[in-house]
Each structure stands twice: as C-alpha cells, then as structure tokens.
Amino acid sequence: MELYHRTQIQNVVELDLAALEAVEAGFRALGEGQVVQPPILSMAIEEANGEVDVKTAHIRGNERFAIKVSPGFFNNPSLGLPSLNGLMIVFSARTGLVEAVLFDEGYLTDIRTALAGAIAAKHLARKDSRRAAVIGAGVQAELQIAALKLVRDIDTVDVWARDTDRAEAYAVRMRERFEGLCVNVHGDIESACREADVIITTTPSKSPLLYADHLPAGVHVTAMGSDSPEKRELDASVMTSADVFVADTRTQSETNGELKAWADEIPPFEVVELGKVIASGQSPRIGRDQITVCDLTGTGVQDTAIAGFALKRLLA
Amino acid sequence: MELYHRTQIQNVVELDLAALEAVEAGFRALGEGQVVQPPILSMAIEEANGEVDVKTAHIRGNERFAIKVSPGFFNNPSLGLPSLNGLMIVFSARTGLVEAVLFDEGYLTDIRTALAGAIAAKHLARKDSRRAAVIGAGVQAELQIAALKLVRDIDTVDVWARDTDRAEAYAVRMRERFEGLCVNVHGDIESACREADVIITTTPSKSPLLYADHLPAGVHVTAMGSDSPEKRELDASVMTSADVFVADTRTQSETNGELKAWADEIPPFEVVELGKVIASGQSPRIGRDQITVCDLTGTGVQDTAIAGFALKRLLA
C-alpha cells in the first residue's frame, strides 16, 4: 500500500481532457447500468459545525474502486484552516486489498467536480457558447470556468458574488490565470446572467438565487453548489421553465440537490440522468433557444473514476 | 497525518481490560444517546465475490472520531490472501483533519468484536460462569474466548465446527494459548452446548444452527457471526425462549443480525440495546435460570472507540 500526498497528486492530475474523459467514462458507465453506487454515508458533528460524507462506487469490470471520505468543518476558517478536506482510498476490485491512500485533502474532489460541470456543458450547452456567468467567487467559481474552457471557447466571464470584494478578487485572479479573458463584475445576478450562454452556480446558498426570469434564451445552467439537504440555488421556476433537466443522480438531486423543491410530489418535468445523456450519444438540446439545466450533487462514480485515473498516473 | 501499520498497532493494542473499558464506554455513550451513528454504507463487488462496508460513529464530546472501511473478498483464500482487510481513519472531531490512518488490516475489528462479546457476557452471563461452548473454529472462536476470560473465570471450552479437523486444530491452539484450559471437541452442537454457561456462535452461517432445545437453563448466548442480510445463526426459538434479548443496535439486528427472523412483524419479545443495559448500570438477568441472548452485528461506535484508544496508545 502506498500513501500519496497532495503535492504528488497535483503534479500528475490537472484539469485536462484526459481527466475529463476518465470522469465522463464513469458517468457513461453509470448511464449504462454498469455501476454499483450506494447512497452517501453522511454524519454530522454538530458541536463543531462539521459533517463527514463518504462516497463510493464500483464500475463493473474496472480493476480498482475508490472510497472517498470528505469532512467539511465550517468553523475551520476562523481557526485558519480550510473547511474541506479528506482523502480517497483505492482498492483492488479483485481482492479488496488497499492499493493506495490518496491524501489529496480534497484536491481530487475539486477537480472531478469542475470536470462534471464541463461534461454537462459539453453535452448540453450550445457549441458556440462564448460567455459564462458565474454565481459565487470561490474555488469552484474558478475551476468550473477552467474546466468549461476545455469544451467551450469561453472568452467572457460575468461574475456575481454576495461579497463584492471577493468578486473583484476573483476577476483579478481569473484575468491573471487566463490571458485575454474578459471578466466583468456585476452588482446583481440579473445583469451577470443577461448575456450568458452558460450560467454556473457555485454557492453554498440555502435559498434560491437564480430565477427563471434571469435566464436568456438558449442558456445552459449548471447548478453545482447544492450538495446537502439544506442547500438550494435554483428557484423552482428555473426547472419548470427549462426544456431539459438533467441530474447527475436523480435520488441525490431529490435529497441533496435541486429536486428537493419537489420533495413530496413528482416534478412536472422529465428528469434525465447525466450518464444516460452521455450513454445515448445524443444531446437532449434540440434547438438554439432551448434552456437546459443540469444539477450536480457529486457522485461516487466521479470519485472512483478520478482516483483510478490519479493512481494510474502516479504509478506510471 | 501519520500512517500506522498493523504490527505497530498490534504492539500497543491487545485484549485487555483497558481496551474493554474503551469499547464499553462507547456502548455506554450509545445507550445514553450521546452517539451519532449513521447506517452502514455497504457495496457489493459481485464479480469478485466481494463487499465493502463503511462504519462510523461520533461520541459527543470526544476529541476524535473514526471511519472504518472493511472489505471482505471471499475468493481471496483461493489466492492465498485473507478474506478480511481494511483500515481505520481517525479524524479530529474539532476540525475534521485526518490525524491518522490505522492500516490495521482488520486487526482492530477483530479486537473490538471480541471485546463486545466480553462486554455482553459481563452484563448478561452468570458471574460464576466457568464453561463456554463455541460454535465455529475461526479467528473469532479464539478471540471471543480470550476476551471472555477477561470478565469470567472460564476453565472449560466445548467447541463444535462444521469441519472437525478445524475444531481439533482450534483445540490444540487454545490449549497452547491458555495453560490449564480444558478444551473438548464435539461432534454435534447439542453436546457442545449441554453444560455451557456461555454459548458463543462465531460462524458465517446462512441458516440457523442454534435452537432453543440446545440451551441449558441459565445460559447466556452471544451470536456474533451474523453481520449481513444473508447470514443467520439463531433459530427464532432461541429468541422466543430467551428471558432477555439484547442487540448491539436494534436497526442493524433487523437488517444484518438475528432480528431479521421478524422482518415484517414486531418480534414477540422485548429488544434491549446493549448500550442501554450498560448505561442502566443493572443487568437485566434477574435469576440463575434465566436465558439471556445478545446479538452482535458490529457497530460504528466500537470502531470509533477502539481507533481512538489505539491512537492514544500510539501517540503515548
């Protein structure tokens, strides 16, 4: 058994098309019914404003599977520590022996989460998308754009965040990271979204931020912030006005994602899973003016896919 | 973050009263409602006859909690590898940071499982118990007796196993390990149990082995083999004829343990949880001739308790 630390993993895994293909293959297998993916194990440590989630999945026929343990302790910033953390354990799928502990401190989660956004856009957003609106100004606001640029030729980013200083700092970082990228800071969500081809929500909001009347014709929306029972970014009107609604996993979207707006009733629209979209080989978008929405809650198959990809590179 | 290997852990944790007290304190906290213990995460890897379980719990106020990952791959013996394996990850309960990975390969699970049997006997078996019957001849058949001897003055062990050669080998091992211990190999379960003060079932059986008419008056039974939906060691008659029925966790006993005999109906007897027995400070046994039964399925609180105990010793 080998233990790998964050810097070792960062040296071999980044946001590129090879990593995207690995995560996409995981979703495709999920859509083809070739994945065992149990419900998330979740435990609250209330006295520390913390929680820990465990996710896993096995892609049938793969030589390895991973289990990811991700603690989120939300008082940590006041202690000078990051909120998110954790590691992945990689097992042989033939013997169950531990092959590696990837002590990535959440790095691979950041990567596979950003890649899922890019995969959603690849299959749902208009091919000529140039302009992206980002709601939120944290790590994922940055990584989602970086990943999106792998599949769409984005030249303009419009950002809104609750804290304008953070939005301004985001704009500076992004202009430095991507030469020639035009980044505009907005004072409200409506103006940030007005010209968007793609909207990405990346916040830990507990109440809807994005409403149907924020959506320009033909936009694709990826909502990746909500990943627990108390979080929500999209108003129900976003989903009822969409032509296509996709979830990474329907059951997780119902408990942790945007489908919890319909907790006790069947949603009045079709829910398609992202893996099935990929497996079908055909985008459900059938017109330039259609509105597509994808809700990402984070799935075990992404973790198994990125961990297997990382370990292969580490062993190469 | 520190990584500790099996031999390092074996050097500091063994079956002794200090370890027993640590696990007992975990159960007591569970009985006092001071433990968060989510349901087990379980995933099958069918093509390899494998499964992986994840257990965890947090004892409120404790400075650490652990997550245990245990793969069981049942074709491994044919590859010259052990079936059971795994590791425990110890986290700070204040920050969620990983403090240690205990790569114990299942050692601490063996220990905390044996200690739970001893804890059950401590609170349920007659204090003058001398003679124990063991059904099965594997690792737990040995460790359960070693642990039981911490709390009861056992001088005689009666063993039955499906494979008589394994029972004979067990007898040799036990006589070597415990000087003066009388070990008798039996050809059937009935004769093994005839004189027992304590009966311990330690098999992976999928159908009942122990029946009410095997039980002498006043016996205590611990059933620790069944820990998954398809396993079962006790016939329903054992439980209906018992005066006291205790489970480590009622919900786990219903899905993975002996209460699954009453899957769709309420059992016709009272179910008491082991933690509540300990917290009450009073044995539910109220007479020498009463029959007590305890079903152990293995709980996250035991893992958190033994992992915290082990790390304290490793850091000492």
XYZ file of C-alpha atoms in Angstrom:
632
model
C 0.000 0.000 0.000
C 1.312 3.409 -0.976
C 0.438 6.763 0.572
C 0.467 9.769 -1.762
C 0.278 13.374 -0.609
C -1.477 16.330 -2.177
C 1.534 17.778 -3.955
C 2.358 14.429 -5.562
C -1.218 14.158 -6.797
C -1.292 17.766 -8.018
C 1.837 17.035 -10.050
C 0.076 14.388 -12.135
C -3.619 15.379 -12.200
C -4.914 18.663 -13.539
C -7.905 19.944 -15.468
C -7.263 18.459 -18.888
C -9.095 16.421 -21.477
C -7.619 13.124 -20.291
C -9.037 13.661 -16.788
C -12.313 14.824 -18.314
C -12.540 11.630 -20.368
C -11.913 9.497 -17.276
C -14.771 11.132 -15.356
C -17.004 11.101 -18.436
C -16.386 7.362 -18.808
C -17.547 6.914 -15.221
C -20.791 8.778 -15.920
C -21.278 6.813 -19.154
C -20.925 3.522 -17.266
C -23.444 4.819 -14.712
C -25.846 5.603 -17.551
C -25.311 2.138 -18.984
C -26.208 0.487 -15.683
C -22.641 -0.754 -15.178
C -22.052 0.973 -11.849
C -22.834 -0.018 -8.265
C -23.245 3.251 -6.376
C -24.611 3.037 -2.831
C -26.233 6.011 -1.102
C -23.874 8.516 0.522
C -22.958 7.910 4.163
C -23.243 11.212 5.985
C -22.601 12.096 9.631
C -22.936 15.445 11.400
C -20.578 16.560 14.162
C -22.855 19.334 15.322
C -20.791 20.758 18.155
C -18.042 21.654 15.629
C -20.367 22.716 12.798
C -18.926 19.774 10.890
C -20.022 16.876 8.764
C -18.351 13.999 7.040
C -19.516 12.330 3.835
C -18.406 9.016 2.412
C -18.971 8.291 -1.261
C -18.078 5.277 -3.319
C -18.974 3.414 -6.475
C -17.710 0.455 -8.446
C -17.619 0.446 -12.233
C -18.111 -3.183 -13.251
C -15.045 -4.585 -14.921
C -12.724 -1.877 -13.558
C -9.636 -3.156 -11.786
C -9.984 -0.660 -8.941
C -12.597 1.196 -6.957
C -12.248 4.074 -4.525
C -13.896 5.235 -1.328
C -13.788 8.936 -0.630
C -14.047 10.438 2.817
C -14.687 14.177 2.845
C -15.060 16.124 6.069
C -16.461 19.645 5.930
C -15.900 21.665 9.114
C -17.289 25.114 8.646
C -15.740 26.787 11.705
C -12.287 25.963 10.334
C -11.666 29.265 8.541
C -11.843 31.031 11.926
C -9.036 28.672 13.023
C -7.012 29.431 9.903
C -7.791 26.019 8.414
C -9.631 25.030 5.238
C -13.242 23.865 5.629
C -12.927 20.956 3.235
C -10.510 18.117 3.499
C -10.216 14.400 3.205
C -8.752 11.522 1.282
C -9.524 8.715 -1.112
C -8.688 5.064 -0.599
C -8.117 2.971 -3.701
C -8.831 -0.767 -3.552
C -8.229 -3.657 -5.895
C -11.642 -4.689 -7.194
C -10.386 -8.268 -7.411
C -9.062 -8.730 -3.847
C -10.302 -5.747 -1.842
C -6.698 -5.032 -0.824
C -5.834 -1.375 -0.269
C -3.591 -0.276 -3.127
C -3.198 3.357 -2.189
C -4.307 6.144 0.092
C -4.565 9.392 -1.857
C -4.242 12.027 0.848
C -5.363 14.733 -1.529
C -7.031 16.988 1.086
C -9.989 17.490 -1.249
C -7.959 18.309 -4.376
C -9.373 15.460 -6.467
C -12.888 16.389 -5.364
C -12.324 19.913 -6.651
C -11.069 18.511 -9.958
C -13.794 15.925 -10.525
C -16.473 18.456 -9.546
C -15.187 21.002 -12.054
C -14.926 18.299 -14.710
C -18.547 17.253 -14.156
C -19.555 20.832 -14.933
C -17.538 20.715 -18.143
C -19.066 17.355 -19.064
C -22.569 18.741 -18.515
C -21.768 21.754 -20.719
C -20.180 19.521 -23.365
C -23.440 17.606 -23.774
C -25.959 20.386 -23.079
C -24.615 23.885 -23.822
C -24.685 25.395 -27.314
C -21.466 24.530 -29.145
C -20.790 28.210 -29.879
C -21.064 29.277 -26.230
C -18.614 32.117 -25.553
C -19.897 33.851 -22.449
C -20.273 32.337 -18.992
C -21.929 33.802 -15.918
C -20.644 32.561 -12.578
C -22.591 32.947 -9.349
C -20.152 32.765 -6.453
C -16.446 33.563 -6.300
C -14.814 30.635 -4.523
C -12.595 27.776 -5.645
C -15.260 26.194 -7.843
C -16.115 29.525 -9.485
C -12.553 29.450 -10.774
C -12.239 25.740 -11.549
C -15.615 25.490 -13.268
C -14.528 28.124 -15.796
C -11.136 26.486 -16.249
C -12.854 23.158 -16.947
C -15.528 24.708 -19.148
C -12.786 26.170 -21.335
C -11.729 22.594 -22.171
C -15.004 22.068 -24.045
C -16.255 25.553 -24.999
C -14.357 28.552 -26.307
C -15.195 30.922 -23.464
C -13.909 34.478 -23.885
C -16.047 36.395 -21.343
C -16.964 35.684 -17.723
C -19.590 37.647 -15.803
C -19.347 37.133 -12.067
C -21.649 37.949 -9.189
C -20.968 37.134 -5.549
C -22.687 38.209 -2.344
C -19.421 39.811 -1.276
C -18.348 42.263 -4.000
C -14.754 42.352 -2.767
C -14.499 38.627 -3.316
C -15.965 39.018 -6.804
C -13.378 41.706 -7.594
C -10.564 39.492 -6.302
C -11.936 36.650 -8.411
C -11.856 38.838 -11.508
C -8.203 39.734 -10.861
C -7.264 36.071 -10.367
C -9.074 34.967 -13.500
C -7.571 37.683 -15.696
C -4.139 36.614 -14.466
C -4.849 32.917 -14.987
C -6.341 33.260 -18.483
C -4.701 35.800 -20.746
C -7.227 37.669 -22.827
C -10.230 36.521 -20.785
C -12.690 39.351 -20.246
C -14.070 39.268 -16.686
C -16.888 41.593 -15.586
C -18.035 42.015 -12.001
C -21.764 42.611 -11.595
C -23.842 44.139 -8.820
C -26.746 41.740 -9.244
C -27.432 38.278 -10.610
C -29.789 39.539 -13.297
C -27.168 41.656 -15.024
C -24.493 38.942 -14.639
C -26.725 36.468 -16.475
C -28.205 38.767 -19.147
C -25.826 37.790 -21.987
C -24.833 34.337 -20.753
C -24.532 31.236 -22.903
C -23.717 29.226 -19.796
C -24.601 30.015 -16.158
C -22.823 28.194 -13.351
C -23.992 28.487 -9.748
C -21.244 27.638 -7.253
C -22.551 28.837 -3.893
C -23.412 27.194 -0.565
C -26.754 29.048 -0.603
C -29.651 27.736 1.453
C -32.294 29.595 -0.537
C -32.827 30.027 -4.288
C -30.650 32.626 -6.014
C -31.435 32.006 -9.669
C -34.942 32.525 -11.082
C -36.477 31.815 -14.481
C -36.532 35.495 -15.399
C -32.720 35.606 -15.097
C -32.378 33.144 -17.979
C -31.659 34.353 -21.511
C -32.981 32.209 -24.370
C -30.766 29.251 -25.213
C -28.771 29.297 -21.991
C -27.379 26.248 -20.261
C -27.374 26.290 -16.438
C -25.171 24.101 -14.256
C -26.045 24.231 -10.550
C -23.191 22.629 -8.638
C -23.438 24.303 -5.236
C -26.184 22.327 -3.576
C -24.934 19.017 -2.210
C -26.754 18.607 1.091
C -30.328 18.596 2.384
C -30.298 22.250 3.482
C -28.748 23.817 0.367
C -30.535 25.115 -2.741
C -29.565 27.523 -5.516
C -32.318 27.292 -8.138
C -35.848 28.555 -7.795
C -38.433 26.002 -8.939
C -39.221 28.326 -11.874
C -35.757 27.634 -13.369
C -36.593 23.967 -13.646
C -40.201 24.321 -14.733
C -39.169 26.759 -17.483
C -36.293 24.559 -18.712
C -36.713 22.420 -21.805
C -34.290 19.825 -20.477
C -33.500 18.968 -16.854
C -30.550 16.693 -16.139
C -29.298 15.458 -12.753
C -26.057 13.637 -12.017
C -28.081 11.199 -9.892
C -31.834 11.559 -9.539
C -32.005 10.237 -5.971
C -29.213 12.548 -4.807
C -30.839 15.519 -6.526
C -34.028 14.725 -4.598
C -32.287 14.670 -1.214
C -29.250 16.932 -1.668
C -29.835 18.871 -4.866
C -32.371 20.997 -6.662
C -35.114 18.377 -6.980
C -35.817 18.765 -3.292
C -38.194 21.552 -4.367
C -40.465 18.567 -5.209
C -39.921 16.576 -2.039
C -43.409 15.158 -1.791
C -44.615 15.227 -5.379
C -43.464 14.130 -8.786
C -41.750 17.013 -10.600
C -43.843 18.323 -13.523
C -40.990 17.725 -15.990
C -38.822 14.875 -17.177
C -35.648 14.158 -15.186
C -32.798 12.691 -17.227
C -29.582 11.467 -15.656
C -26.294 12.810 -16.987
C -24.887 9.324 -17.525
C -27.841 8.406 -19.706
C -27.320 11.546 -21.804
C -23.685 10.558 -22.355
C -24.517 6.897 -22.987
C -27.148 7.882 -25.566
C -24.509 9.713 -27.581
C -27.018 12.436 -28.356
C -27.576 15.812 -26.754
C -31.122 16.363 -25.493
C -30.823 20.002 -26.659
C -32.816 20.200 -29.902
C -32.767 23.938 -30.575
C -30.661 27.076 -30.135
C -33.275 28.702 -27.924
C -33.868 25.786 -25.614
C -32.955 26.141 -21.962
C -31.040 23.262 -20.413
C -30.371 22.793 -16.704
C -28.030 20.329 -15.005
C -27.955 19.740 -11.260
C -24.709 18.304 -9.901
C -24.624 16.921 -6.364
C -21.377 14.956 -6.645
C -21.357 11.213 -7.173
C -19.295 8.268 -6.020
C -18.605 7.245 -9.605
C -16.739 10.517 -10.178
C -14.577 9.734 -7.162
C -13.843 6.200 -8.282
C -13.060 7.484 -11.796
C -10.720 10.310 -10.766
C -8.983 8.219 -8.093
C -8.316 5.421 -10.580
C -7.057 7.969 -13.087
C -4.792 9.585 -10.482
C -3.337 6.291 -9.302
C -2.576 5.179 -12.863
C -0.636 8.399 -13.393
C 1.130 8.078 -10.035
C 2.213 4.535 -10.915
C 3.260 5.427 -14.479
C -1.168 12.872 9.423
C 0.515 9.673 10.490
C 0.211 6.237 8.923
C 0.487 3.267 11.257
C 0.855 -0.337 10.135
C -0.590 -3.490 11.617
C 2.470 -4.534 13.590
C 2.747 -1.094 15.212
C -0.907 -1.313 16.227
C -0.585 -4.888 17.475
C 2.293 -3.767 19.680
C 0.071 -1.375 21.633
C -3.459 -2.828 21.480
C -4.393 -6.247 22.770
C -7.301 -7.919 24.517
C -7.071 -6.379 27.958
C -9.309 -4.597 30.428
C -8.228 -1.137 29.295
C -9.333 -1.848 25.722
C -12.522 -3.435 27.043
C -13.299 -0.307 29.047
C -12.770 1.893 25.989
C -15.246 -0.109 23.915
C -17.662 -0.373 26.835
C -17.569 3.417 27.239
C -18.554 3.696 23.572
C -21.550 1.421 24.081
C -22.498 3.297 27.260
C -22.471 6.616 25.385
C -24.619 4.997 22.678
C -27.085 3.906 25.366
C -27.102 7.403 26.823
C -27.991 8.907 23.437
C -24.599 10.609 23.164
C -23.583 8.983 19.882
C -24.279 9.876 16.248
C -24.130 6.585 14.362
C -25.285 6.628 10.735
C -26.389 3.458 8.936
C -23.620 1.283 7.472
C -22.561 2.034 3.890
C -22.298 -1.276 2.072
C -21.315 -2.043 -1.520
C -21.103 -5.400 -3.293
C -18.439 -6.192 -5.895
C -20.256 -9.240 -7.181
C -17.836 -10.357 -9.879
C -15.167 -10.889 -7.192
C -17.498 -12.269 -4.504
C -16.583 -9.174 -2.540
C -18.195 -6.463 -0.474
C -17.016 -3.393 1.346
C -18.591 -1.909 4.458
C -18.020 1.531 5.931
C -18.909 2.164 9.563
C -18.543 5.252 11.653
C -19.870 6.981 14.744
C -19.125 10.067 16.757
C -19.282 10.088 20.545
C -20.312 13.623 21.501
C -17.561 15.413 23.356
C -14.829 13.041 22.169
C -11.834 14.714 20.583
C -11.672 12.182 17.721
C -13.886 10.002 15.591
C -13.014 7.211 13.203
C -14.291 5.862 9.925
C -13.652 2.208 9.248
C -13.503 0.696 5.801
C -13.639 -3.101 5.732
C -13.540 -5.066 2.513
C -14.485 -8.744 2.582
C -13.458 -10.653 -0.549
C -14.399 -14.258 -0.150
C -12.451 -15.712 -3.091
C -9.223 -14.435 -1.524
C -8.292 -17.631 0.327
C -8.022 -19.396 -3.051
C -5.475 -16.683 -3.995
C -3.573 -17.169 -0.752
C -4.907 -13.893 0.663
C -7.047 -13.181 3.721
C -10.755 -12.501 3.101
C -10.960 -9.605 5.509
C -8.922 -6.463 5.395
C -9.159 -2.725 5.681
C -8.203 0.303 7.671
C -9.490 2.985 10.003
C -9.122 6.717 9.517
C -9.021 8.859 12.647
C -10.208 12.466 12.426
C -10.137 15.395 14.784
C -13.742 15.961 15.862
C -12.971 19.679 16.145
C -11.501 20.337 12.684
C -12.197 17.218 10.603
C -8.491 16.977 9.811
C -7.113 13.478 9.338
C -4.941 12.671 12.333
C -4.012 9.123 11.434
C -4.604 6.229 9.114
C -4.552 2.977 11.042
C -3.706 0.407 8.384
C -4.615 -2.433 10.705
C -5.797 -4.876 8.007
C -8.794 -5.771 10.165
C -6.874 -6.307 13.426
C -8.787 -3.684 15.409
C -12.074 -5.057 14.089
C -11.119 -8.483 15.431
C -10.279 -6.923 18.802
C -13.350 -4.722 19.190
C -15.607 -7.589 18.050
C -14.159 -9.930 20.656
C -14.422 -7.223 23.316
C -18.105 -6.674 22.520
C -18.686 -10.352 23.261
C -16.907 -9.968 26.593
C -18.918 -6.842 27.382
C -22.168 -8.677 26.633
C -21.114 -11.552 28.911
C -20.009 -9.132 31.637
C -23.515 -7.669 31.823
C -25.594 -10.747 30.981
C -23.856 -14.038 31.848
C -23.926 -15.540 35.317
C -20.974 -14.269 37.343
C -19.863 -17.818 38.169
C -19.780 -18.905 34.521
C -16.941 -21.414 34.015
C -17.775 -23.277 30.849
C -18.122 -21.839 27.353
C -19.366 -23.512 24.197
C -18.039 -22.124 20.932
C -19.704 -22.756 17.590
C -17.132 -22.246 14.851
C -13.336 -22.557 14.941
C -12.021 -19.413 13.239
C -10.268 -16.289 14.480
C -13.249 -15.089 16.498
C -13.770 -18.501 18.111
C -10.334 -17.947 19.630
C -10.573 -14.226 20.375
C -14.060 -14.426 21.891
C -12.785 -16.887 24.499
C -9.667 -14.808 25.154
C -11.857 -11.750 25.712
C -14.447 -13.642 27.748
C -11.681 -14.722 30.116
C -11.169 -11.038 30.995
C -14.593 -10.963 32.666
C -15.429 -14.574 33.566
C -13.245 -17.301 35.014
C -13.563 -19.748 32.126
C -11.863 -23.108 32.658
C -13.531 -25.273 30.009
C -14.312 -24.723 26.354
C -16.532 -27.015 24.273
C -16.121 -26.476 20.556
C -18.087 -27.587 17.537
C -17.303 -26.680 13.949
C -18.660 -27.955 10.659
C -15.132 -29.106 9.810
C -13.927 -31.400 12.606
C -10.270 -31.013 11.612
C -10.543 -27.271 12.133
C -12.192 -27.884 15.525
C -9.314 -30.175 16.509
C -6.743 -27.606 15.364
C -8.610 -24.978 17.359
C -8.432 -27.155 20.478
C -4.670 -27.534 20.069
C -4.177 -23.790 19.608
C -6.331 -22.937 22.614
C -4.624 -25.426 24.921
C -1.285 -23.899 23.906
C -2.505 -20.334 24.359
C -4.169 -20.868 27.749
C -2.356 -23.165 30.128
C -4.741 -25.368 32.068
C -7.731 -24.639 29.816
C -9.740 -27.775 29.152
C -10.898 -27.881 25.515
C -13.297 -30.541 24.251
C -14.153 -31.113 20.607
C -17.748 -32.206 19.970
C -19.400 -33.971 17.066
C -22.634 -32.003 17.311
C -23.867 -28.672 18.595
C -26.191 -30.236 21.139
C -23.430 -31.987 23.038
C -21.128 -28.932 22.813
C -23.785 -26.795 24.494
C -25.092 -29.269 27.071
C -23.056 -27.969 30.038
C -22.467 -24.431 28.847
C -22.730 -21.320 30.983
C -21.992 -19.210 27.913
C -22.534 -20.117 24.243
C -20.830 -18.065 21.524
C -21.722 -18.532 17.868
C -18.956 -17.329 15.545
C -19.876 -18.679 12.113
C -20.737 -17.168 8.710
C -23.795 -19.459 8.569
C -26.694 -18.525 6.317
C -29.183 -20.734 8.154
C -29.900 -21.221 11.854
C -27.511 -23.506 13.748
C -28.602 -22.996 17.338
C -32.090 -23.986 18.546
C -33.917 -23.481 21.823
C -33.541 -27.142 22.787
C -29.731 -26.722 22.720
C -29.909 -24.238 25.591
C -29.264 -25.346 29.182
C -31.034 -23.397 31.928
C -29.299 -20.173 32.882
C -27.115 -19.959 29.799
C -26.038 -16.748 28.132
C -25.786 -16.795 24.313
C -23.763 -14.329 22.252
C -24.367 -14.574 18.499
C -21.637 -12.617 16.755
C -21.434 -14.305 13.352
C -24.324 -12.718 11.520
C -23.428 -9.268 10.210
C -25.075 -9.096 6.788
C -28.530 -9.562 5.269
C -27.936 -13.171 4.202
C -26.403 -14.525 7.429
C -28.179 -16.049 10.421
C -27.088 -18.304 13.271
C -30.005 -18.460 15.722
C -33.317 -20.171 15.164
C -36.269 -17.992 16.118
C -36.935 -20.395 19.018
C -33.700 -19.242 20.724
C -35.019 -15.716 20.912
C -38.610 -16.563 21.788
C -37.450 -18.833 24.621
C -34.973 -16.263 25.987
C -35.862 -14.192 29.043
C -33.741 -11.300 27.849
C -32.839 -10.345 24.271
C -30.181 -7.711 23.738
C -28.887 -6.311 20.431
C -25.873 -4.077 19.870
C -28.066 -1.926 17.607
C -31.695 -2.791 17.026
C -31.841 -1.498 13.433
C -28.689 -3.417 12.477
C -30.009 -6.584 14.118
C -33.142 -6.227 11.990
C -31.226 -5.932 8.721
C -27.952 -7.768 9.375
C -28.467 -9.760 12.559
C -30.807 -12.217 14.204
C -33.897 -9.991 14.321
C -34.300 -10.469 10.593
C -36.344 -13.541 11.555
C -39.034 -10.895 12.206
C -38.559 -8.844 9.069
C -42.192 -7.912 8.572
C -43.584 -8.142 12.081
C -42.819 -6.899 15.545
C -40.863 -9.529 17.497
C -42.928 -11.100 20.291
C -40.344 -10.115 22.941
C -38.656 -7.025 24.231
C -35.493 -5.868 22.452
C -32.999 -4.052 24.645
C -29.879 -2.407 23.268
C -26.528 -3.295 24.828
C -25.642 0.355 25.400
C -28.834 0.850 27.407
C -28.024 -2.181 29.564
C -24.594 -0.723 30.319
C -25.931 2.798 30.879
C -28.578 1.476 33.285
C -25.835 0.020 35.484
C -28.008 -3.012 36.128
C -28.011 -6.453 34.498
C -31.382 -7.453 33.043
C -30.679 -11.019 34.238
C -32.826 -11.493 37.352
C -32.316 -15.181 38.075
C -29.787 -18.010 37.789
C -32.001 -19.972 35.416
C -32.833 -17.159 33.057
C -31.675 -17.383 29.470
C -30.063 -14.272 28.028
C -29.227 -13.728 24.360
C -27.136 -10.981 22.787
C -26.906 -10.387 19.056
C -23.805 -8.542 17.900
C -23.660 -7.161 14.357
C -20.731 -4.774 14.828
C -21.238 -1.064 15.333
C -19.507 2.131 14.285
C -19.196 3.219 17.902
C -16.958 0.237 18.614
C -14.731 1.302 15.721
C -14.538 4.901 16.871
C -13.825 3.712 20.425
C -11.062 1.246 19.560
C -9.457 3.549 16.985
C -9.327 6.406 19.498
C -7.900 4.029 22.098
C -5.278 2.734 19.656
C -4.196 6.198 18.541
C -3.826 7.394 22.129
C -1.510 4.454 22.808
C 0.398 5.010 19.555
C 0.962 8.654 20.478
C 1.892 7.898 24.104
